[in-house]
Amino acid sequence: MNKQNLIVSSAPHVVSPVNTSRIMLDVIIALVPAMAMAAYVFGIRALLLTAVCVVACVFFEYATERILKRPVTITDLSAVVTGVILSLNLPATLPLWMAVIGCFVAIVLVKQLFGGLGQNFANPAITARIALFIGFATAMTTWPLPAAQQTADAVTGATPLALFAKGLEVPSNAEMFFGTIGGSMGEVSALALLIGGVYLVFKKVIEPTIPVCFIATVAVMAILTGNDPIFHVCAGGVMLGSIFMATDYVTSPITRKGKVIFGIGCGLLTMIIRLYASYPEGVSFAILLMNIMTPHIDSLTVPALNGVPKEKKAKGGDK
Amino acid sequence: MSSVQKHLKGIHVDHCKNTSGCPVTPITLPEKVYIPMSQHIGAPCQPTVAVGDHVKVGQIIGDNTAPVCAPIHASVSGEVTAIEQKMTAQGRVDTVIVITADGKQEAAETVVPPTVTNKEEFLSAVRASGAVGLGGAGFPTHIKFNPKNPEEVDTLIVNGAECEPYITVDHQTMVAHAQDIADGMKHIMHFLNLKKGIIGIETNKPDAIAKFKELFADSPELEVNELQQQYPQGAERVLCYESTGRHLIAGKLPADVGVIISNVSTVLKIEQFLKTGMPLVTKSITVDGNVIKNPQNVEAPIGTPLTDIIEFCGGYTGEPKKIILGGPMMGRAIPNDDVCVVKGTSAILAFDEAFAQINPETACINCGRCVKACPMNLVPTAIYKAYINKDLDALNKYHAMTCMSCGCCTYVCPARKQLSFINGNLVKGFVNSQGGKK
Ligand code: SF4
Ligand code: SF4
């Protein structure tokens, strides 16, 4: 008559409906405007590249997990997110096999060999972009021009930042904001990326701290060095990097204070590289460097206990 | 006062207060009650009756002269038919006095209003009432009311937050007995020489707030603190801060920061004891969950078997797979329903298989949700990882011992990590076993 064998588990007995797959799905949804913009600007080839990256990333994730005898976690959608973000970092004309190599670097080398989701110290997509950039410099810097600007003998051209680095005339800010410019698939439209970012903040997937600090630092640095802040914010992946890659949970600090430091650091490094280094492209390196700093930032920003001043925290629990 | 302060963090959980309109109904008298001798922290009581004795309601059946102990009373009149070892609602085997009810419910001769004129008499009355704290451990109330530093204690905080989902019994109690609770607060403050009395109520109980505001209209020393709807407003440390701005750091007693915290139902019990002399023999309980036929609030004698209460609520509508004593955030899941109501039981929640599903854990994605949720401002995931690595230094660095097992971090974790269980229970055991007290 008594009910036996009830399920016993530790409290709490209720959990929020948000799980990892749900978060990743939201990120994918947030990337849709950028993907749509890429398809509009660069044509169907852009969608093909994204599809190839997604399939390759999921396949590599599945295969490595099988080989390493780990539980297969492709349903958490994190490999899909990596594939989409990586594709947005590539020029739409990149040979597909190169993109697949990028996916291999991202998923196998950067993510799985370090222990899988949550264990990698660097953002997979960023690292893959840098690897491709170094390995296939020509293909990676041959940016297709938007369909509308193509003429018989000019289908590829320089990105605004490359023009900037060469001291040539750069596109107008409006063109850069709406995305009718040359560049990697995801860099072209600041607006599309911003819509995705607002969605993520609204859905509480990310906090605006990192993007805001990142973008603000870039703008302030531009002003201080006598450059056009809007140009620097809209050009060369600051939007894509700050909203979708610098906010990667795994490789960014966990506390609010840490996020501020991280965002400002990314912004500073981006501008230093842009203005003083030989690469026009600062965002990827900036984020990678800050990824490496993340564990140290986290360990320096342990929050103080309620009601315990920071200096005295070592004795916090004592009576 | 609290409106200008920064609030502590917390989470928003579905209230599921399905029974919020249900007044507390006394259940049909059980045939037998099983009363355990340890329903509080401290020395267990020794039975003061023997098998075959006839007992009456309110008669002491267990007591102990140890300083930290509250007496236990018969909740029904009848005959003591056994004194045995039995698994109790607290999850341990304990000496249990079984009383077979005679149905007359005669009150014991000792049940007369106590004479209380000073603090000593008041404290012994509180002890005699059998009141214990309802926050998990069950600290005897008379000990709480008698801090070592009485001159520094100036505020009484009454906990009417009821922030756990499902539970509505404190709400009902406040609505039905507001006057007695207010009087009880006044008495406690008078005898303990406290200057201020604050009752903290979450704003999802506007009728209770309105009642107390009206009652407190011409008592400037009494105040209603309208708490924002957030879990865990009713946790002692959170309530203390939200009501007074004083931080109750881990390891400190409320009295160390000048407050005494008591639950509404404890205050009510004390007031009723002062008026009638009837000690704590019944408990008001919320019975809810998706396999309970008629979810409602009931009043049951201490020691009533769970099955009797569930039967009174129409029985199960499906196969229960998880039964929780207390709320879903901090309550305890029990392995079978062969247990009885104790002083600390506030709710019985029974759920089906779908609810009881345990979600598989996945990798921590460092999302920071647990950090944003923790009312104690900890980094739950760092404590969790330090525990997995058995890294004592990191545990200390991340203030692991401050965790109060509130469950906020586990609730929000998308990776379904059992953060609160590990941080609150396993970590403490580990740190203590290493002698690394923090
Ligand atoms: S909420 Fe869970 S997944 Fe997120 S940081 Fe905390 S432990 Fe990791
Ligand atoms: S259970 Fe502990 S670590 Fe988790 S939120 Fe509560 S106090 Fe913080």
XYZ file of N, CA and C in Angstrom, chain A residues 1-21 23-24 73 76 115-119 203-207 248-256 259 294-295 298-308 313-319, chain B residues 8 13 247 249-252 256 307 311 316 319-324 327-338 355-356 358-359 362-369 371-372 375-379 381 397-399 402 407 410-416 418 420-421 438:
390
model
N 0.846 -1.205 0.000
C 0.000 0.000 0.000
C 0.878 1.251 0.000
N 1.996 1.160 0.707
C 2.922 2.286 0.621
C 3.632 2.286 -0.723
N 3.962 3.474 -1.201
C 4.688 3.586 -2.465
C 6.184 3.447 -2.181
N 6.765 2.450 -2.817
C 8.195 2.224 -2.622
C 8.957 2.701 -3.849
N 10.285 2.632 -3.752
C 11.145 2.887 -4.914
C 10.858 4.195 -5.624
N 10.672 5.223 -4.860
C 10.519 6.521 -5.491
C 11.901 6.994 -5.936
N 11.912 7.928 -6.867
C 13.205 8.432 -7.346
C 13.739 9.443 -6.336
N 14.943 9.178 -5.886
C 15.561 10.089 -4.924
C 16.684 10.826 -5.637
N 16.649 12.139 -5.566
C 17.759 12.903 -6.132
C 17.935 14.124 -5.252
N 19.047 14.801 -5.438
C 19.305 15.941 -4.574
C 18.506 17.147 -5.047
N 18.224 18.055 -4.118
C 17.520 19.289 -4.454
C 18.466 20.161 -5.277
N 17.986 21.074 -6.062
C 16.586 21.344 -6.342
C 15.975 20.333 -7.308
N 14.668 20.197 -7.205
C 13.961 19.209 -8.023
C 13.357 19.818 -9.273
N 13.579 21.099 -9.465
C 13.123 21.740 -10.695
C 14.324 22.428 -11.331
N 14.338 22.481 -12.640
C 15.412 23.197 -13.324
C 14.828 24.094 -14.402
N 15.572 25.099 -14.736
C 15.142 26.016 -15.777
C 15.091 25.269 -17.112
N 14.168 25.649 -17.981
C 14.048 24.923 -19.257
C 15.235 25.155 -20.198
N 16.066 26.131 -19.894
C 17.174 26.443 -20.808
C 18.305 25.437 -20.629
N 18.598 24.657 -21.657
C 19.763 23.780 -21.593
C 20.747 24.168 -22.687
N 21.854 23.436 -22.764
C 22.915 23.848 -23.679
C 22.432 23.904 -25.125
N 21.666 22.898 -25.566
C 21.197 22.909 -26.959
C 20.339 24.130 -27.246
N 20.538 27.038 -25.861
C 21.394 28.220 -25.981
C 22.039 28.250 -27.363
N 22.547 27.098 -27.788
C 23.206 27.042 -29.088
C 22.207 27.346 -30.208
N 28.313 14.141 -28.649
C 27.544 15.291 -28.168
C 27.087 16.202 -29.294
N 24.200 18.743 -28.961
C 24.224 20.022 -28.237
C 24.371 21.210 -29.190
N 39.781 18.342 -25.000
C 38.836 17.740 -24.061
C 37.377 17.958 -24.419
N 37.106 18.606 -25.545
C 35.722 18.776 -25.960
C 35.108 20.060 -25.436
N 33.799 20.164 -25.619
C 33.080 21.383 -25.254
C 33.435 21.821 -23.829
N 33.752 23.081 -23.698
C 34.000 23.617 -22.372
C 35.441 23.532 -21.928
N 36.261 22.767 -22.653
C 37.638 22.564 -22.200
C 38.643 23.375 -23.015
N 17.338 37.521 -25.338
C 17.079 36.162 -24.864
C 17.991 35.790 -23.688
N 18.740 36.734 -23.213
C 19.646 36.534 -22.083
C 20.685 35.449 -22.359
N 21.014 35.254 -23.627
C 22.067 34.283 -23.935
C 23.424 34.906 -23.656
N 23.584 36.164 -24.050
C 24.834 36.834 -23.691
C 24.509 38.096 -22.908
N 25.500 38.555 -22.172
C 25.388 39.870 -21.557
C 26.032 40.849 -22.516
N 32.001 34.075 -26.696
C 32.003 32.623 -26.502
C 32.225 32.349 -25.017
N 31.272 31.647 -24.413
C 31.332 31.431 -22.961
C 32.642 30.805 -22.525
N 33.000 29.746 -23.286
C 34.096 28.900 -22.821
C 35.392 29.688 -22.723
N 35.580 30.621 -23.652
C 36.885 31.257 -23.735
C 36.855 32.713 -23.294
N 35.815 33.107 -22.579
C 35.796 34.469 -22.046
C 35.537 34.397 -20.539
N 35.897 35.437 -19.807
C 35.775 35.384 -18.345
C 34.321 35.237 -17.892
N 34.180 34.747 -16.680
C 32.844 34.400 -16.199
C 32.221 35.519 -15.372
N 33.035 36.379 -14.788
C 32.466 37.429 -13.940
C 32.293 38.710 -14.734
N 31.413 39.565 -14.258
C 31.144 40.832 -14.920
C 32.429 41.645 -15.059
N 34.661 40.310 -17.619
C 34.173 40.565 -18.976
C 34.551 41.979 -19.425
N 42.241 34.662 -20.510
C 41.004 34.467 -19.752
C 41.170 33.769 -18.397
N 41.882 32.655 -18.327
C 41.995 32.011 -17.010
C 42.619 32.935 -15.967
N 40.058 35.506 -14.924
C 39.088 34.883 -14.011
C 39.672 34.745 -12.616
N 40.923 34.369 -12.547
C 41.450 34.114 -11.220
C 41.751 35.417 -10.482
N 41.879 36.516 -11.224
C 42.105 37.805 -10.556
C 40.804 38.517 -10.199
N 39.693 38.019 -10.721
C 38.437 38.738 -10.485
C 37.445 37.887 -9.706
N 37.928 37.097 -8.777
C 37.008 36.346 -7.918
C 36.158 37.354 -7.155
N 34.835 37.252 -7.260
C 33.997 38.258 -6.599
C 34.155 38.224 -5.080
N 34.086 39.390 -4.478
C 34.151 39.464 -3.013
C 32.857 38.918 -2.429
N 32.943 38.396 -1.244
C 31.731 37.910 -0.582
C 30.845 39.080 -0.204
N 29.547 38.818 -0.119
C 28.618 39.839 0.342
C 29.083 40.372 1.690
N 29.167 41.688 1.795
C 29.426 42.268 3.097
C 30.834 42.098 3.596
N 31.714 41.545 2.771
C 33.102 41.417 3.200
C 33.941 42.289 2.281
N 38.832 39.646 2.639
C 38.095 38.467 2.205
C 38.762 37.160 2.614
N 40.084 37.191 2.770
C 40.766 35.957 3.123
C 40.254 35.410 4.440
N 39.731 36.326 5.275
C 39.256 35.863 6.570
C 37.735 35.777 6.603
N 37.140 35.837 5.423
C 35.691 35.937 5.320
C 34.880 35.006 6.200
N 35.258 33.747 6.244
C 34.418 32.796 6.945
C 34.646 32.773 8.442
N 35.708 33.435 8.888
C 35.998 33.357 10.322
C 35.030 34.191 11.117
N 34.846 33.775 12.328
C 33.963 34.553 13.180
C 34.745 35.615 13.915
N 20.260 41.383 -3.303
C 21.093 40.214 -3.564
C 20.565 39.513 -4.805
N 11.676 31.599 -10.411
C 11.185 30.246 -10.630
C 9.674 30.349 -10.758
N 24.680 42.116 6.620
C 25.117 40.878 5.973
C 25.357 39.785 6.994
N 27.203 36.822 7.319
C 28.286 36.081 6.667
C 28.271 34.645 7.168
N 28.691 33.735 6.278
C 28.703 32.317 6.643
C 29.410 32.124 7.971
N 28.826 31.321 8.834
C 29.454 31.043 10.120
C 28.976 31.981 11.221
N 28.297 33.064 10.840
C 27.772 33.958 11.869
C 26.344 33.575 12.207
N 24.606 37.685 15.905
C 25.864 38.416 15.742
C 25.674 39.721 14.994
N 0.600 8.708 4.124
C -0.473 8.064 3.360
C -1.846 8.560 3.819
N -4.409 10.389 1.347
C -5.762 9.844 1.216
C -6.800 10.936 1.450
N -3.741 9.435 -4.895
C -2.938 9.702 -6.086
C -3.799 9.514 -7.334
N 0.780 7.205 -10.888
C 1.840 6.569 -10.132
C 2.857 7.636 -9.690
N 2.978 7.877 -8.372
C 3.986 8.860 -7.978
C 5.390 8.286 -8.155
N 6.281 9.106 -8.687
C 7.658 8.656 -8.872
C 8.613 9.477 -8.027
N 8.151 10.630 -7.604
C 9.003 11.427 -6.725
C 8.114 12.115 -5.700
N 8.470 11.958 -4.437
C 7.746 12.665 -3.389
C 8.755 13.524 -2.650
N 8.406 14.806 -2.540
C 9.326 15.748 -1.924
C 8.713 16.261 -0.629
N 9.782 22.246 -0.205
C 9.622 22.811 -1.540
C 10.530 22.146 -2.549
N 10.264 22.395 -3.842
C 11.081 21.764 -4.876
C 12.515 22.296 -4.943
N 12.789 23.451 -4.371
C 14.152 23.974 -4.460
C 15.063 23.388 -3.379
N 14.550 23.261 -2.173
C 15.416 22.774 -1.096
C 14.877 21.538 -0.389
N 13.687 21.084 -0.801
C 13.085 19.948 -0.115
C 13.842 18.660 -0.376
N 13.414 17.614 0.357
C 14.120 16.348 0.255
C 13.237 15.317 -0.417
N 13.787 14.621 -1.423
C 13.043 13.537 -2.054
C 13.170 12.319 -1.155
N 12.067 11.637 -0.910
C 12.109 10.484 -0.004
C 11.979 9.187 -0.808
N 12.625 8.126 -0.330
C 12.632 6.874 -1.097
C 11.285 6.151 -1.095
N 10.484 6.328 -0.045
C 9.147 5.725 -0.040
C 8.252 6.601 0.825
N 6.955 6.387 0.724
C 6.067 7.302 1.451
C 5.677 6.772 2.826
N 6.487 5.866 3.353
C 6.203 5.313 4.682
C 6.864 6.168 5.756
N 7.999 14.366 -14.335
C 8.620 15.395 -13.501
C 9.895 14.875 -12.867
N 9.865 13.602 -12.513
C 10.985 13.050 -11.758
C 12.210 12.795 -12.611
N 15.505 12.692 -14.343
C 16.785 13.323 -14.015
C 17.508 13.609 -15.316
N 17.822 14.868 -15.550
C 18.445 15.250 -16.806
C 19.913 14.869 -16.806
N 25.839 17.463 -18.814
C 26.742 17.663 -19.947
C 27.895 18.545 -19.482
N 28.759 18.910 -20.414
C 29.943 19.667 -20.014
C 29.572 21.085 -19.606
N 30.280 21.611 -18.615
C 30.112 23.020 -18.238
C 30.592 23.875 -19.397
N 29.748 24.798 -19.846
C 30.159 25.649 -20.959
C 30.575 27.014 -20.459
N 30.778 27.138 -19.172
C 31.306 28.379 -18.609
C 30.389 29.563 -18.896
N 29.088 29.298 -18.938
C 28.178 30.339 -19.405
C 27.973 31.449 -18.389
N 28.292 31.187 -17.130
C 28.172 32.243 -16.136
C 26.790 32.386 -15.539
N 25.850 31.548 -15.951
C 24.505 31.665 -15.382
C 24.525 31.411 -13.874
N 26.909 32.037 -11.846
C 27.493 33.198 -11.170
C 26.436 34.286 -11.022
N 25.658 34.461 -12.087
C 24.645 35.515 -12.044
C 23.500 35.172 -11.097
N 23.067 33.984 -4.804
C 22.808 35.082 -3.868
C 24.029 35.389 -2.996
N 24.912 34.433 -2.838
C 26.079 34.627 -1.989
C 27.265 35.175 -2.771
N 27.032 35.515 -4.037
C 28.083 36.098 -4.859
C 29.274 35.160 -5.054
N 28.995 33.895 -5.150
C 30.069 32.923 -5.371
C 30.209 32.647 -6.867
N 31.219 31.866 -7.209
C 31.368 31.373 -8.581
C 31.145 29.860 -8.512
N 30.554 27.414 -10.449
C 31.246 26.479 -11.326
C 32.717 26.315 -10.925
N 39.857 29.712 -1.939
C 39.933 30.945 -2.713
C 38.535 31.350 -3.195
N 37.740 30.367 -3.561
C 36.399 30.666 -4.061
C 35.332 30.611 -2.947
N 35.756 30.685 -1.719
C 34.840 30.767 -0.571
C 33.815 29.646 -0.557
N 30.945 29.184 2.005
C 29.857 30.158 2.134
C 28.569 29.651 1.502
N 20.348 26.191 -4.128
C 19.898 25.533 -5.357
C 19.767 26.437 -6.564
N 22.111 25.313 -9.515
C 21.665 24.106 -10.202
C 20.451 24.415 -11.069
N 19.572 25.252 -10.563
C 18.356 25.563 -11.312
C 18.683 26.159 -12.667
N 19.621 27.079 -12.710
C 19.877 27.781 -13.973
C 20.867 27.069 -14.882
N 21.600 26.077 -14.366
C 22.703 25.520 -15.153
C 22.199 24.784 -16.399
N 22.581 25.252 -17.596
C 22.131 24.577 -18.808
C 22.799 23.218 -18.991
N 23.913 23.001 -18.294
C 24.595 21.715 -18.404
C 24.071 20.737 -17.359
N 23.076 21.174 -16.581
C 22.435 20.301 -15.593
C 23.404 19.760 -14.553
N 24.953 19.253 -10.969
C 24.378 19.263 -9.622
C 25.222 20.181 -8.736
N 24.626 22.728 -6.701
C 24.284 23.055 -5.325
C 24.529 21.863 -4.405
N 24.239 20.678 -4.893
C 24.476 19.484 -4.084
C 25.971 19.333 -3.797
N 37.664 26.757 7.015
C 37.871 28.087 6.440
C 37.110 29.071 7.285
